[in-house]
Short mmCIF file of C-alpha atoms in Angstrom, two decimals:
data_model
loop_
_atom_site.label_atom_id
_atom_site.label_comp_id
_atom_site.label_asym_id
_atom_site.label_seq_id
_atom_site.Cartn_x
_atom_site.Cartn_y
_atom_site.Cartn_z
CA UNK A 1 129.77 84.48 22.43
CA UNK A 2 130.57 81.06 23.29
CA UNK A 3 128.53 79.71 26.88
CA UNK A 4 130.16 79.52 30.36
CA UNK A 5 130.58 75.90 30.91
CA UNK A 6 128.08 74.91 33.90
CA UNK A 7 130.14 74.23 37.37
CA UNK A 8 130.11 70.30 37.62
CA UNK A 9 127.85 68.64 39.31
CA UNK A 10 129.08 67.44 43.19
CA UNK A 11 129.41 63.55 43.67
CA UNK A 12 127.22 61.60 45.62
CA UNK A 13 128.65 59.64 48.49
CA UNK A 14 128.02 56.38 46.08
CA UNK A 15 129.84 57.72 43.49
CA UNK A 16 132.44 59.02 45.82
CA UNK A 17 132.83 55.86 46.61
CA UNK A 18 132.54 53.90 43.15
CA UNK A 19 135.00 56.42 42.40
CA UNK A 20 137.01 55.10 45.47
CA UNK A 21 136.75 51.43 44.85
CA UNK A 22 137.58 51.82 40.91
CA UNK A 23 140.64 53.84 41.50
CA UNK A 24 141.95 51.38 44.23
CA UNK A 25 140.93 48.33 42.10
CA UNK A 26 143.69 46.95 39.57
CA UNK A 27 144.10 44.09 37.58
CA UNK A 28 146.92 41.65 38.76
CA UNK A 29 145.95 39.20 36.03
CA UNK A 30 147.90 41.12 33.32
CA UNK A 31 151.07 41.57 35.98
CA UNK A 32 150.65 37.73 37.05
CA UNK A 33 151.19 36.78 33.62
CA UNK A 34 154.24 38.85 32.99
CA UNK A 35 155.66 37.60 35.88
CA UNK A 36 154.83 33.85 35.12
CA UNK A 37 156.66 34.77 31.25
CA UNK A 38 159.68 36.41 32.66
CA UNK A 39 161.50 32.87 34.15
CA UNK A 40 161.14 30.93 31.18
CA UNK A 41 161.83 34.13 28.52
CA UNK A 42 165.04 34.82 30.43
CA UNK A 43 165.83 30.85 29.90
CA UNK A 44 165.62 30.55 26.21
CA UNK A 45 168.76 31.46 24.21
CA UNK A 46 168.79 32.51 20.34
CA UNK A 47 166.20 33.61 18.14
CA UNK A 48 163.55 32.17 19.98
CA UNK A 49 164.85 33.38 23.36
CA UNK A 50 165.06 37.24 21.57
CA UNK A 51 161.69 36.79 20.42
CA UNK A 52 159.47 35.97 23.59
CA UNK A 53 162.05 38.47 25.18
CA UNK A 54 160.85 41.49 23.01
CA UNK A 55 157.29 40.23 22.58
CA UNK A 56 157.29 40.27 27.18
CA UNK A 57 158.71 43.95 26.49
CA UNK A 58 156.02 45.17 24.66
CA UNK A 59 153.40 43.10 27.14
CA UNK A 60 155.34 45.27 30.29
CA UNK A 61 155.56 48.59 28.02
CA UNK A 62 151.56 48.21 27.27
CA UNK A 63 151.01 47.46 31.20
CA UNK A 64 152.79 50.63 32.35
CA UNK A 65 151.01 52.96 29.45
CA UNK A 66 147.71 51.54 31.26
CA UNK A 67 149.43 52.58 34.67
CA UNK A 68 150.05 55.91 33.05
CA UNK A 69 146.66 56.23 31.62
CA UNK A 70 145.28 55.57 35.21
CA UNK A 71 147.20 57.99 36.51
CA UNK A 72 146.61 60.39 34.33
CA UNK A 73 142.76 59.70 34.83
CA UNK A 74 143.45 59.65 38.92
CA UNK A 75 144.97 63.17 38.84
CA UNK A 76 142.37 64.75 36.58
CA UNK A 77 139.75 63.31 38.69
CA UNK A 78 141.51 64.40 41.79
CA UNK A 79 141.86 68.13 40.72
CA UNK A 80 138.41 68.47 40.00
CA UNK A 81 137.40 66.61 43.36
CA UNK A 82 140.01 68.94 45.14
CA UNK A 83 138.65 71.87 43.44
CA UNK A 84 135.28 70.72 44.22
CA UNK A 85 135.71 70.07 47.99
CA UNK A 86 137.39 73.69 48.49
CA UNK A 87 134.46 75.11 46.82
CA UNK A 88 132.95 72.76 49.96
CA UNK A 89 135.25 74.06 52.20
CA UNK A 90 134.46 77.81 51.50
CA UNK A 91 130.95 77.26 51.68
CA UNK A 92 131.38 75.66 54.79
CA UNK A 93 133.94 78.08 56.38
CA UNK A 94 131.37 81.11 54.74
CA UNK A 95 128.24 79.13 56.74
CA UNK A 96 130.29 78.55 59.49
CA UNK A 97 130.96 82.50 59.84
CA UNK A 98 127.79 83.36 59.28
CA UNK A 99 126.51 80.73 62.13
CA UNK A 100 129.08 83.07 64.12
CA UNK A 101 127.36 86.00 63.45
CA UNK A 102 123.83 84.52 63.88
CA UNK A 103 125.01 83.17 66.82
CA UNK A 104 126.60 86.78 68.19
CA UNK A 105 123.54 87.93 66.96
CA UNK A 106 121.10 85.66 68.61
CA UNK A 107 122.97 86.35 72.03
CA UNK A 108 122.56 90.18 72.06
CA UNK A 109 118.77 89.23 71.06
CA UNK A 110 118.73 87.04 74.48
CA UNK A 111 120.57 89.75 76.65
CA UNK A 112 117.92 92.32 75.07
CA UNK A 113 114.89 89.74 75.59
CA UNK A 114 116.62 89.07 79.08
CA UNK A 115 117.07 92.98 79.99
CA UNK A 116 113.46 93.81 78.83
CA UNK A 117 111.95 90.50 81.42
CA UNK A 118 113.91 91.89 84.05
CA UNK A 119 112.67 95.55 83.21
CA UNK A 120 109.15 94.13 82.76
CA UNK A 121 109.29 91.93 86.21
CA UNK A 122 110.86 94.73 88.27
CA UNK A 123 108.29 97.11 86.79
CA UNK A 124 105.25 94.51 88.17
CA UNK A 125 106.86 94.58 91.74
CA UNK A 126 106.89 98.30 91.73
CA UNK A 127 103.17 98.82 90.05
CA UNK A 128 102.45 96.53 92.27
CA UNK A 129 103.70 98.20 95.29
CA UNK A 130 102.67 101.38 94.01
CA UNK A 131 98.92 99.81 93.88
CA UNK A 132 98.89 99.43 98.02
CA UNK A 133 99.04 103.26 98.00
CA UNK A 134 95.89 106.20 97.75
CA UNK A 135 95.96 108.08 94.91
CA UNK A 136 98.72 111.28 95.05
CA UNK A 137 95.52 113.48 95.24
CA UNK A 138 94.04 111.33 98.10
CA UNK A 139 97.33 111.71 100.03
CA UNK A 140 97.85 114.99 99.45
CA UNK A 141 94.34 115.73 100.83
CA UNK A 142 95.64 113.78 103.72
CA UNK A 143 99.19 115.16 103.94
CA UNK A 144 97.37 118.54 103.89
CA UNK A 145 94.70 117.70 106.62
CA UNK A 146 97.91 115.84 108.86
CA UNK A 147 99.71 119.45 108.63
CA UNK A 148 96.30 121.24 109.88
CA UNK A 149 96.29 118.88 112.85
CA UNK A 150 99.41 119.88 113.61
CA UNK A 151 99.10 123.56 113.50
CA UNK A 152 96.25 122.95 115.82
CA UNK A 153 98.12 120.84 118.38
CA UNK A 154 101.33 123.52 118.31
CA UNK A 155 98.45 125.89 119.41
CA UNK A 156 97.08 123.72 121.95
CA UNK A 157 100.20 123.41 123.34
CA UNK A 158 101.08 127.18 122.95
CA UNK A 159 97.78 127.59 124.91
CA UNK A 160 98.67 124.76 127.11
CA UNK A 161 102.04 126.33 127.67
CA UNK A 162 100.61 129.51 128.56
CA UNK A 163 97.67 127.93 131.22
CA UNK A 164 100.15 125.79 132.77
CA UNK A 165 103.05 129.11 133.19
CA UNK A 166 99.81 130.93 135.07
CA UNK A 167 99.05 128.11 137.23
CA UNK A 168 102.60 127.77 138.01
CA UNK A 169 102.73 131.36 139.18
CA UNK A 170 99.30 130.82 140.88
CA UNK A 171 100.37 127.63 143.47
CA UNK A 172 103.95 130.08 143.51
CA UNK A 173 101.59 132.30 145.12
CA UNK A 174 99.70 130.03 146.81
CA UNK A 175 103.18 128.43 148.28
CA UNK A 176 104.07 131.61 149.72
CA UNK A 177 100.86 132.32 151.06
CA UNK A 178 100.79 129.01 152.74
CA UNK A 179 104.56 129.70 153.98
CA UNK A 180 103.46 132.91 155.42
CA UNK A 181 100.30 131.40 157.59
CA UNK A 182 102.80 128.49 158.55
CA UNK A 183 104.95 130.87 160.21
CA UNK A 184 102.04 132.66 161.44
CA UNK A 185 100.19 129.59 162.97
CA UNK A 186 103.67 128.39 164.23
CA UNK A 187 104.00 131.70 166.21
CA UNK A 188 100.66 131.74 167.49
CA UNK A 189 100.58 128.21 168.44
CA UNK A 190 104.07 129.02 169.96
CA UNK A 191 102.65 132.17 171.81
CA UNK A 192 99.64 129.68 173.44
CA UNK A 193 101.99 127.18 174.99
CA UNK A 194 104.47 129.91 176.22
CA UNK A 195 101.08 131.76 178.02
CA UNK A 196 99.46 127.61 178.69
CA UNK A 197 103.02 127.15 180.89
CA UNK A 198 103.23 130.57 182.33
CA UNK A 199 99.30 130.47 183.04
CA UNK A 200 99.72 126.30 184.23
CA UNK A 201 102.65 127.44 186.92
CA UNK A 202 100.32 129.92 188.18
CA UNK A 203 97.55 128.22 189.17
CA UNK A 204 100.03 125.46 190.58
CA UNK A 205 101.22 127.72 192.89
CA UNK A 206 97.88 129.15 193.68
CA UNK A 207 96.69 125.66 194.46
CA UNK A 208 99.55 124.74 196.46
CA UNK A 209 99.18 127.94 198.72
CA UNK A 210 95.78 127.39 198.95
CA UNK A 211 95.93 123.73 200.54
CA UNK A 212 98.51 124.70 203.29
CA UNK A 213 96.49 127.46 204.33
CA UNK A 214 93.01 125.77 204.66
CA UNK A 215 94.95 122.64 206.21
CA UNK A 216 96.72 125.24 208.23
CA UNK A 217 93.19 126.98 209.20
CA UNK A 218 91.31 123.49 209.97
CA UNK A 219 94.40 122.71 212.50
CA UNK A 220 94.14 126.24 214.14
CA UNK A 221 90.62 125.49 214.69
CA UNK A 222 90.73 121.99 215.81
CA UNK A 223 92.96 122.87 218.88
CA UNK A 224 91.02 125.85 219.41
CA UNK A 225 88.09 123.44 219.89
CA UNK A 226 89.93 121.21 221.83
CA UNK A 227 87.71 118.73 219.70
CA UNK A 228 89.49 115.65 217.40
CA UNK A 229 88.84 112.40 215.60
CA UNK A 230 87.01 110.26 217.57
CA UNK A 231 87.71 106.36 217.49
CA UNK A 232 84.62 104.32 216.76
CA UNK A 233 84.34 101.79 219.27
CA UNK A 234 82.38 99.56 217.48
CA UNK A 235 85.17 99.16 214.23
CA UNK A 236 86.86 96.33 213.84
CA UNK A 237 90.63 95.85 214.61
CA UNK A 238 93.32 97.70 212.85
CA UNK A 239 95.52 95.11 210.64
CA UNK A 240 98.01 96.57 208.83
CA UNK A 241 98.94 94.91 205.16
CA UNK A 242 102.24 93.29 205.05
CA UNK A 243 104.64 95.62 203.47
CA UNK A 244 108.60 96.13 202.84
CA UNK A 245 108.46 97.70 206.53
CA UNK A 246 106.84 94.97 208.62
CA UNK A 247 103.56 94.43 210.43
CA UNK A 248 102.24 97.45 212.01
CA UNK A 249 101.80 101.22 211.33
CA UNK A 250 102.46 102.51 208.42
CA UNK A 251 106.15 104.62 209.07
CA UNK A 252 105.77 108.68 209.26
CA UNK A 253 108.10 109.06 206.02
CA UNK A 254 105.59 107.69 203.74
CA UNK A 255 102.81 109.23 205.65
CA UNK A 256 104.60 113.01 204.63
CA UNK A 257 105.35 111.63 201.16
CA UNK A 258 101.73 110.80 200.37
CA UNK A 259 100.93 114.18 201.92
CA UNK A 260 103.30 116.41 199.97
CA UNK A 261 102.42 114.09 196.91
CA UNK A 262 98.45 115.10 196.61
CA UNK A 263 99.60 119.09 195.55
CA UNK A 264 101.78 117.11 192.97
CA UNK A 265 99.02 114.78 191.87
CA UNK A 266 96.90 117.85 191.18
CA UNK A 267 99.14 119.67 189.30
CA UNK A 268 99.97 116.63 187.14
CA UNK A 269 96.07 116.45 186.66
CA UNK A 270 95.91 120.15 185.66
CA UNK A 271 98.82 120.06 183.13
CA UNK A 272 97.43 116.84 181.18
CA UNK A 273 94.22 118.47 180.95
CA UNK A 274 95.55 121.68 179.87
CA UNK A 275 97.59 119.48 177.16
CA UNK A 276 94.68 117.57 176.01
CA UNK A 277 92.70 121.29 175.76
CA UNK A 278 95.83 122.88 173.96
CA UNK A 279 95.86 119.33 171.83
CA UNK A 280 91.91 119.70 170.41
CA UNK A 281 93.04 123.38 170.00
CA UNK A 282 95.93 122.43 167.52
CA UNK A 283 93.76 119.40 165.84
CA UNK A 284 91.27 122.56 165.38
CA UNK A 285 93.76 125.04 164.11
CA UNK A 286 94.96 122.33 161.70
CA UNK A 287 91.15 121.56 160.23
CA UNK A 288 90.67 125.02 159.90
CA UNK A 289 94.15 125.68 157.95
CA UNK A 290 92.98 122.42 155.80
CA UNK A 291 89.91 123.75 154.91
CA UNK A 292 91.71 126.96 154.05
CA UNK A 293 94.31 124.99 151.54
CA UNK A 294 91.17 123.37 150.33
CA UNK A 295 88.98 126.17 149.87
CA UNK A 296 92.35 127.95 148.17
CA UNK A 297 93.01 124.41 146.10
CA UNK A 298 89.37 124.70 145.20
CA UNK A 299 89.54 128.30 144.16
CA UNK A 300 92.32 127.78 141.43
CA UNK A 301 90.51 124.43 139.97
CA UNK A 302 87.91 126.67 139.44
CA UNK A 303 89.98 129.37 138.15
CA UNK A 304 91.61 126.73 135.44
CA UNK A 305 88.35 125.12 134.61
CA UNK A 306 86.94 128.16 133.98
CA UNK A 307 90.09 130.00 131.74
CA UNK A 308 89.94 126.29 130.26
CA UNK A 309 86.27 126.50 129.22
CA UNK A 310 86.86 130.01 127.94
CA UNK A 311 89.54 129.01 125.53
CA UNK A 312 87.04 126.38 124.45
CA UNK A 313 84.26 129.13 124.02
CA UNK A 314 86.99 131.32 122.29
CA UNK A 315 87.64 128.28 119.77
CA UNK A 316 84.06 127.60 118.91
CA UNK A 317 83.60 130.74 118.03
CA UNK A 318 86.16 131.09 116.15
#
């Protein structure tokens, strides 16, 4: 079995272009001479004239089987470099597709490599974030010890609730017991002034009556006497003060005013004492019903402090 002929051997780029050069290269001597033996073959006649004629047809015939020859060489030589440079081509087209698919390749390698930093950095923030946290038993513990705090508190304020609805009806109590002596000090305080006024026009006319009858008496027994004031001789002379009436006595109108004034006088007196007495009996009514509210005020501090320090008992204990 006869051997496959090995593929030929690429060119080098020297030999391509050897190759190049030889193929463009031809040699003009041979067609410079034809040309110089064509004028003077064409211009001999006869024998001699046929001769160099036929002898410059062989020399042309001989230059164009060398033409042929080279062209026969160029095309053989061209085949195989065509054939050779597809061979190229394919290789290069096959590489070129396969760069493709590295390429393709090497990109979903990227995204991936890309995907899994991104993964990797996002994971680090949350770890990280995660880290500034107490264990889930830790806050669990705490979660658990939060909710007992607040089960407490609800019945604090249950408790609270409950203290505060007692003292509310407590100072409702205490309001309406305080309304109820209002009214009652308000009547009684009422009642005194009434009797005060009755009691003060009483003893104004008592005092009244009593004045005209002892002036009345001292005048009965004056003229029964037949004795009266007596002038002193040895006082000095009257001089009466200048007034809206003139020099001299004073006029018998004002004389009876100032008379029938004194009773009035008196009984002005009487009433402002008997107001400043009813007064410090008012200012006392009004300590006394303050140290009442206070005592009262006292009595349900007391009573709070003391359900308060129960409930506190109650809870130790428990």
């Amino acid at each position: 079995m006869a051997s496959r002929p090995a593929p030929p051997t690429p060119l080098t780029v020297d030999e391509q272009d050897a190759v190049l050069r030889a193929r463009l290269a031809l040699n003009e001597r041979s067609l410079r001479a034809l040309l110089k033996r064509l004028p003077p073959a064409l211009a001999l006649a006869g024998d001699e004239g046929d001769a160099a004629r036929a002898s410059l047809r062989l020399d042309v015939e001989s230059y164009a089987t060398g033409l042929r020859r080279l062209r026969g060489v160029s095309s053989r030589t061209t085949r195989d470099e065509v054939r050779l440079y597809t061979g190229e081509v394919q290789r290069m087209e096959a590489e070129h597709e396969q760069t493709k698919r590295d390429i393709e390749l090497l990109k979903h390698e990227l995204a991936a490599v890309q995907q899994e930093r991104k993964n990797k950095l996002e994971y680090d923030a949350l770890a990280s974030e995660i880290k500034r946290y107490d264990a889930r038993g830790q806050l669990q513990t705490s979660l658990e010890g939060l909710e007992r705090d607040i089960e407490e508190l609800e019945g604090e304020r249950v408790k609270y609730d409950e203290v505060m609805a007692r003292s509310q009806a407590r100072f409702g109590s205490i309001e309406e017991q305080l309304q109820a002596l209002r009214a009652d000090v308000g009547f009684e305080v009422g009642e005194r002034e009434r009797q005060e006024v009755q009691r003060a026009g009483e003893d104004a006319g008592d005092v009244g009556t009593s004045a005209a009858a002892a002036s009345d008496a001292a005048a009965a027994a004056a003229a029964a006497s037949g004795a009266g004031p007596k002038l002193n001789p040895a006082a000095a002379a009257f001089r009466p003060a200048s007034s809206g009436h003139g020099q001299g006595a004073t006029p018998p109108e004002s004389k009876a005013s100032s008379r029938a004034s004194s009773p009035a006088r008196t009984r002005k007196r009487n009433r402002a004492s008997r107001r400043a007495g009813a007064q410090e009996d008012d200012e006392e009514d009004d300590e006394e019903r303050g140290s009442k509210r206070r005592g009262m005020e006292a009595g349900e501090t007391s009573d709070v402090d003391d359900e308060e320090e129960e409930e506190e008992e109650e809870e130790g204990a428990a």
